[in-house]
Tab-separated table of C-alpha atoms in Angstrom:
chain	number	residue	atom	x	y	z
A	1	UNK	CA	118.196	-68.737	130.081
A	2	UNK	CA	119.365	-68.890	126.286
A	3	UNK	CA	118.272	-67.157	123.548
A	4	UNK	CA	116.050	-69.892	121.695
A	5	UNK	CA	113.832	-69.862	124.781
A	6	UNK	CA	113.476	-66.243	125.611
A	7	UNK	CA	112.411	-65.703	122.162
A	8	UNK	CA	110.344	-68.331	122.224
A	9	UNK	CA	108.220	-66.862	125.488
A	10	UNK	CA	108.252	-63.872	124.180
A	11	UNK	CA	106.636	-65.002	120.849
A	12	UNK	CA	103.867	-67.476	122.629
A	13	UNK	CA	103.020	-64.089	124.423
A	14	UNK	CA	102.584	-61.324	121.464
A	15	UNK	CA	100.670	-64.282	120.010
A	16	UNK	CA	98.170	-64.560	123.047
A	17	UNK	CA	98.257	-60.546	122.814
A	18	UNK	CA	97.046	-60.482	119.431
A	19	UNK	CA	94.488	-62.933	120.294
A	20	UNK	CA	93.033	-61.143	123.261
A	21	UNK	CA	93.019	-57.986	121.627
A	22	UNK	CA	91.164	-59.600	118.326
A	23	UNK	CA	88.169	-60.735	121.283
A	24	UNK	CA	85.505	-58.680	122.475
A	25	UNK	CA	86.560	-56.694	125.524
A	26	UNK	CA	86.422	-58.694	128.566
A	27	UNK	CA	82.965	-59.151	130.177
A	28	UNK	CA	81.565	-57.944	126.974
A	29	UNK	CA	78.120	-59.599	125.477
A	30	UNK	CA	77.132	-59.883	122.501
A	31	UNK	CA	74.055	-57.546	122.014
A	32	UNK	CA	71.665	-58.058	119.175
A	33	UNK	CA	69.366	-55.540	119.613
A	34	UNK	CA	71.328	-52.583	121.091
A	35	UNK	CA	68.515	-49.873	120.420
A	36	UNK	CA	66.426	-51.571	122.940
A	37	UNK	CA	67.050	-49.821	126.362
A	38	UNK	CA	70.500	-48.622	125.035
A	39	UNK	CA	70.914	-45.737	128.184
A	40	UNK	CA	70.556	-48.115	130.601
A	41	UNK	CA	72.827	-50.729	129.056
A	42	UNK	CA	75.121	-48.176	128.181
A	43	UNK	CA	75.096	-45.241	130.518
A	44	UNK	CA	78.452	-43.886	130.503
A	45	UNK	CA	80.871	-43.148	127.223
A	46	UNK	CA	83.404	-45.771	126.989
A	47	UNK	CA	86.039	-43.454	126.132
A	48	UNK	CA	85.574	-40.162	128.569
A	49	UNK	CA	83.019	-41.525	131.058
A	50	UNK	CA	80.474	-38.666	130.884
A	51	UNK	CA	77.127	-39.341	131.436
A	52	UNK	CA	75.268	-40.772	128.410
A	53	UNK	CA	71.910	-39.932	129.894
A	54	UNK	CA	72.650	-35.990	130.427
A	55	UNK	CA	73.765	-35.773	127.086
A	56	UNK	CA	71.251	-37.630	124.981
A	57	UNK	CA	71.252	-35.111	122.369
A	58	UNK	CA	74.886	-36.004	121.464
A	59	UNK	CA	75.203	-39.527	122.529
A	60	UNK	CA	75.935	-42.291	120.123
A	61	UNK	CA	75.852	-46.081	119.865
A	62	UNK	CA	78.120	-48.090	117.721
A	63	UNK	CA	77.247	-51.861	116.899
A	64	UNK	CA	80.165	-53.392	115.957
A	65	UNK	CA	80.429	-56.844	113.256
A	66	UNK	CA	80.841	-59.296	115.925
A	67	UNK	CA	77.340	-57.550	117.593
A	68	UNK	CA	79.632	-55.966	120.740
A	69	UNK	CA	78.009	-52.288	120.826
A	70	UNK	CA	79.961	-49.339	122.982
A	71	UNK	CA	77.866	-46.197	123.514
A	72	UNK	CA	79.842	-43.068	123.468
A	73	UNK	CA	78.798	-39.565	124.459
A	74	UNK	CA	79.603	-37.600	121.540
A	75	UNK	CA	80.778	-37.665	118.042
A	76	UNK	CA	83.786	-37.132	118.814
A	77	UNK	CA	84.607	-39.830	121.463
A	78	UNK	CA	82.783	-42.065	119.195
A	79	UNK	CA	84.924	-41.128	116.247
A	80	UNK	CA	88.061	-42.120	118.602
A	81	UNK	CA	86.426	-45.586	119.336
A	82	UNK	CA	85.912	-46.265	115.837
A	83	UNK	CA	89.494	-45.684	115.214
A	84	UNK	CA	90.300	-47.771	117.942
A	85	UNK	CA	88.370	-50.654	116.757
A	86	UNK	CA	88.400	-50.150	113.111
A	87	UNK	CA	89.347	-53.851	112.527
A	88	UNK	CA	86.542	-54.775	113.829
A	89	UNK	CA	84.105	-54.081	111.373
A	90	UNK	CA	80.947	-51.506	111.801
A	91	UNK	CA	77.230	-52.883	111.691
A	92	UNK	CA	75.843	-49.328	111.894
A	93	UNK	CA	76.485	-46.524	114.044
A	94	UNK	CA	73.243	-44.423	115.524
A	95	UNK	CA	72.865	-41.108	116.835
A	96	UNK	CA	70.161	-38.966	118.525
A	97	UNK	CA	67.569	-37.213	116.072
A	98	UNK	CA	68.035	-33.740	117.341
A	99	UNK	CA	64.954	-32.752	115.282
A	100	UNK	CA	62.125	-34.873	117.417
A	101	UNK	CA	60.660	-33.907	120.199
A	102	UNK	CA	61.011	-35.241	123.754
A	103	UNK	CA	63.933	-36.589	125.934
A	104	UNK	CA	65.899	-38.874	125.432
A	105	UNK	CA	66.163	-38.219	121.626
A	106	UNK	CA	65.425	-41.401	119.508
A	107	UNK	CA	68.740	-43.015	117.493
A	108	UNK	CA	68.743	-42.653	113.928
A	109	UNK	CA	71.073	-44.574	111.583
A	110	UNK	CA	73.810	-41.781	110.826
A	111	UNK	CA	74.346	-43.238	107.450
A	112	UNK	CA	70.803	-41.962	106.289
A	113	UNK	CA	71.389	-38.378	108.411
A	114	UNK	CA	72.351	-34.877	107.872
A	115	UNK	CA	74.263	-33.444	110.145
A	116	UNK	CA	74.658	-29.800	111.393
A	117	UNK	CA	78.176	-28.854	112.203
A	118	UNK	CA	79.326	-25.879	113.515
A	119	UNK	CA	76.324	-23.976	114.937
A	120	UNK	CA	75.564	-21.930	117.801
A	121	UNK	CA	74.525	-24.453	119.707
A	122	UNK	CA	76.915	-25.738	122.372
A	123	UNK	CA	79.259	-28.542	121.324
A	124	UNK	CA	79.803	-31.736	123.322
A	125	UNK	CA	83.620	-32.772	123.727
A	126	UNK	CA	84.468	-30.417	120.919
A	127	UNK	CA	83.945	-26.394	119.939
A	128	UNK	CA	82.559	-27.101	116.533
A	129	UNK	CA	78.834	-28.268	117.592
A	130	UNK	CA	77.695	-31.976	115.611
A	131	UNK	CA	74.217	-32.639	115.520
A	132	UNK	CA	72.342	-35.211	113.877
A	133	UNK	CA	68.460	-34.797	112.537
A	134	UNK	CA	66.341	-38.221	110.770
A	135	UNK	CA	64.705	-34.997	108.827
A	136	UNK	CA	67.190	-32.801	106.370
A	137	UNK	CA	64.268	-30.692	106.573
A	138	UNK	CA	64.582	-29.965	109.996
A	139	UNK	CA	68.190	-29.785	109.804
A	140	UNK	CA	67.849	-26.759	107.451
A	141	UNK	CA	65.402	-25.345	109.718
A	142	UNK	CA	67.626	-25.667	112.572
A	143	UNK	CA	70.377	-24.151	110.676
A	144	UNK	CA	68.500	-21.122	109.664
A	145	UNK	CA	68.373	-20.106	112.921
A	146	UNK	CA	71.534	-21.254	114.355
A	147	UNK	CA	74.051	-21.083	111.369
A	148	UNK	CA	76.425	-23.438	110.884
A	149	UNK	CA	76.604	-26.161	107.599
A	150	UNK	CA	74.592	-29.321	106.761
A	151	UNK	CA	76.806	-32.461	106.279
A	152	UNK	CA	76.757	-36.440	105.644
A	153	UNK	CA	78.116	-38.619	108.568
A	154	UNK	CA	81.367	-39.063	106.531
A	155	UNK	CA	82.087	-35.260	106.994
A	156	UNK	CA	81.330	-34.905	110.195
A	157	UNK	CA	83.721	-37.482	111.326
A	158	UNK	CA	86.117	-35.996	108.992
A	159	UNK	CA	85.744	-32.639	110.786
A	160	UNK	CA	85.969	-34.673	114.207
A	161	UNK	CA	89.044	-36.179	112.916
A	162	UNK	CA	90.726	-32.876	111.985
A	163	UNK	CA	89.708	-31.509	114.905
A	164	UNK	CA	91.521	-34.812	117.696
A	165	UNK	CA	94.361	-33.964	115.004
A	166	UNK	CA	94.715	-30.561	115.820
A	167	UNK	CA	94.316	-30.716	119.148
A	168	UNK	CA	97.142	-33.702	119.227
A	169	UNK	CA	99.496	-31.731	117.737
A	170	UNK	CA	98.636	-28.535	120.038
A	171	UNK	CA	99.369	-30.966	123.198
A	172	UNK	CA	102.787	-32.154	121.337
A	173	UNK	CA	103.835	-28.490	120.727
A	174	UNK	CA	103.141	-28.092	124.485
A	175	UNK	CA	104.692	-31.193	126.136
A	176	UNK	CA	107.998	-30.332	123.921
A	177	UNK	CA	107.635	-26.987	124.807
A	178	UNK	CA	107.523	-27.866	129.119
A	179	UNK	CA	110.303	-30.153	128.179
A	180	UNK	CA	112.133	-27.898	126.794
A	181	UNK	CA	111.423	-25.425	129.592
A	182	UNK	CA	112.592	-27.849	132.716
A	183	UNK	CA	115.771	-28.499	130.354
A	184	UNK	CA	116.414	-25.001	130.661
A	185	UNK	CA	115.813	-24.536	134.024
A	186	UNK	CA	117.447	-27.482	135.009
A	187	UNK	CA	120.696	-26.130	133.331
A	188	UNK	CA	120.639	-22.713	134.573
């Protein structure tokens, strides 16, 4: 095979590439109203597989631009997804109102809540505990008795962020350290 026609394969296929990976993923539906019955459409986080129904409190739903909606089960796997699929454009992103009462906690538009980071309550795929409230009334209720900080939804991801960032690095320092350790062994 020459040159000229290698190249050109491989070109037609990173072009078909970029064109799959610009489409909804496959089997996916457009969903227009994504609040409507959103644990049993989306019962498992897209990016760990935990179970969105055990962990209403910290579950989150993320309607994308072209209407494709993943649920996650966390902040913190949904903060990965929305760096995944940045280019796709965000519609809104909900969370559960940790302030109202009953199970499963209602979604709130995060852009309009206060968060509580960092409390005594238990975290969900992280340390440093996120929780969302409708009410920054209830938030500083909650906090009162539980400690931690009140925040917008653009800190909390930052702190989410930080946090995938440190713990990146710590598995880097570890993998080079192993590495480094069989090399050793290997040599002795």
């Amino acid at each position: 095979m020459d040159r000229r026609t290698l190249f050109k394969g491989l070109l037609a296929l990173t072009v078909v590439g970029q064109v799959e990976a610009a489409e909804p993923t496959a089997g996916a539906v457009a969903d227009l109203v994504p609040l409507d019955n959103e644990l049993e459409k989306y019962p498992r986080c897209v990016v760990c597989n935990m179970d969105r129904r055990r962990f209403h409190y910290a579950r989150h739903l993320t309607h994308y631009a072209d209407d494709h909606v993943d649920g996650t089960c966390s902040l913190e796997c949904t903060a990965e997804m929305m760096l995944r699929e940045r280019r796709r454009g965000f519609k809104a992103i909900y969370g559960p109102d940790f302030g109202a009462d009953g199970e499963p906690k209602p979604l709130v538009d995060v852009a309009a809540a206060t968060y509580l980071l960092g409390s005594r309550l238990p975290g969900t795929m992280t340390r440093r505990s996120k929780y969302v409230f409708a009410d920054p009334v209830a938030a500083q209720r909650v906090r009162q008795e539980q400690g931690g900080e009140l925040a917008t939804f653009d800190e909390a991801l930052a702190a989410s962020m930080a946090e995938k960032a440190e713990q990146l690095g710590r598995r880097y320092r570890n993998d080079q350290e192993r590495l480094r350790r069989k090399k050793d062994g290997a040599a002795g």
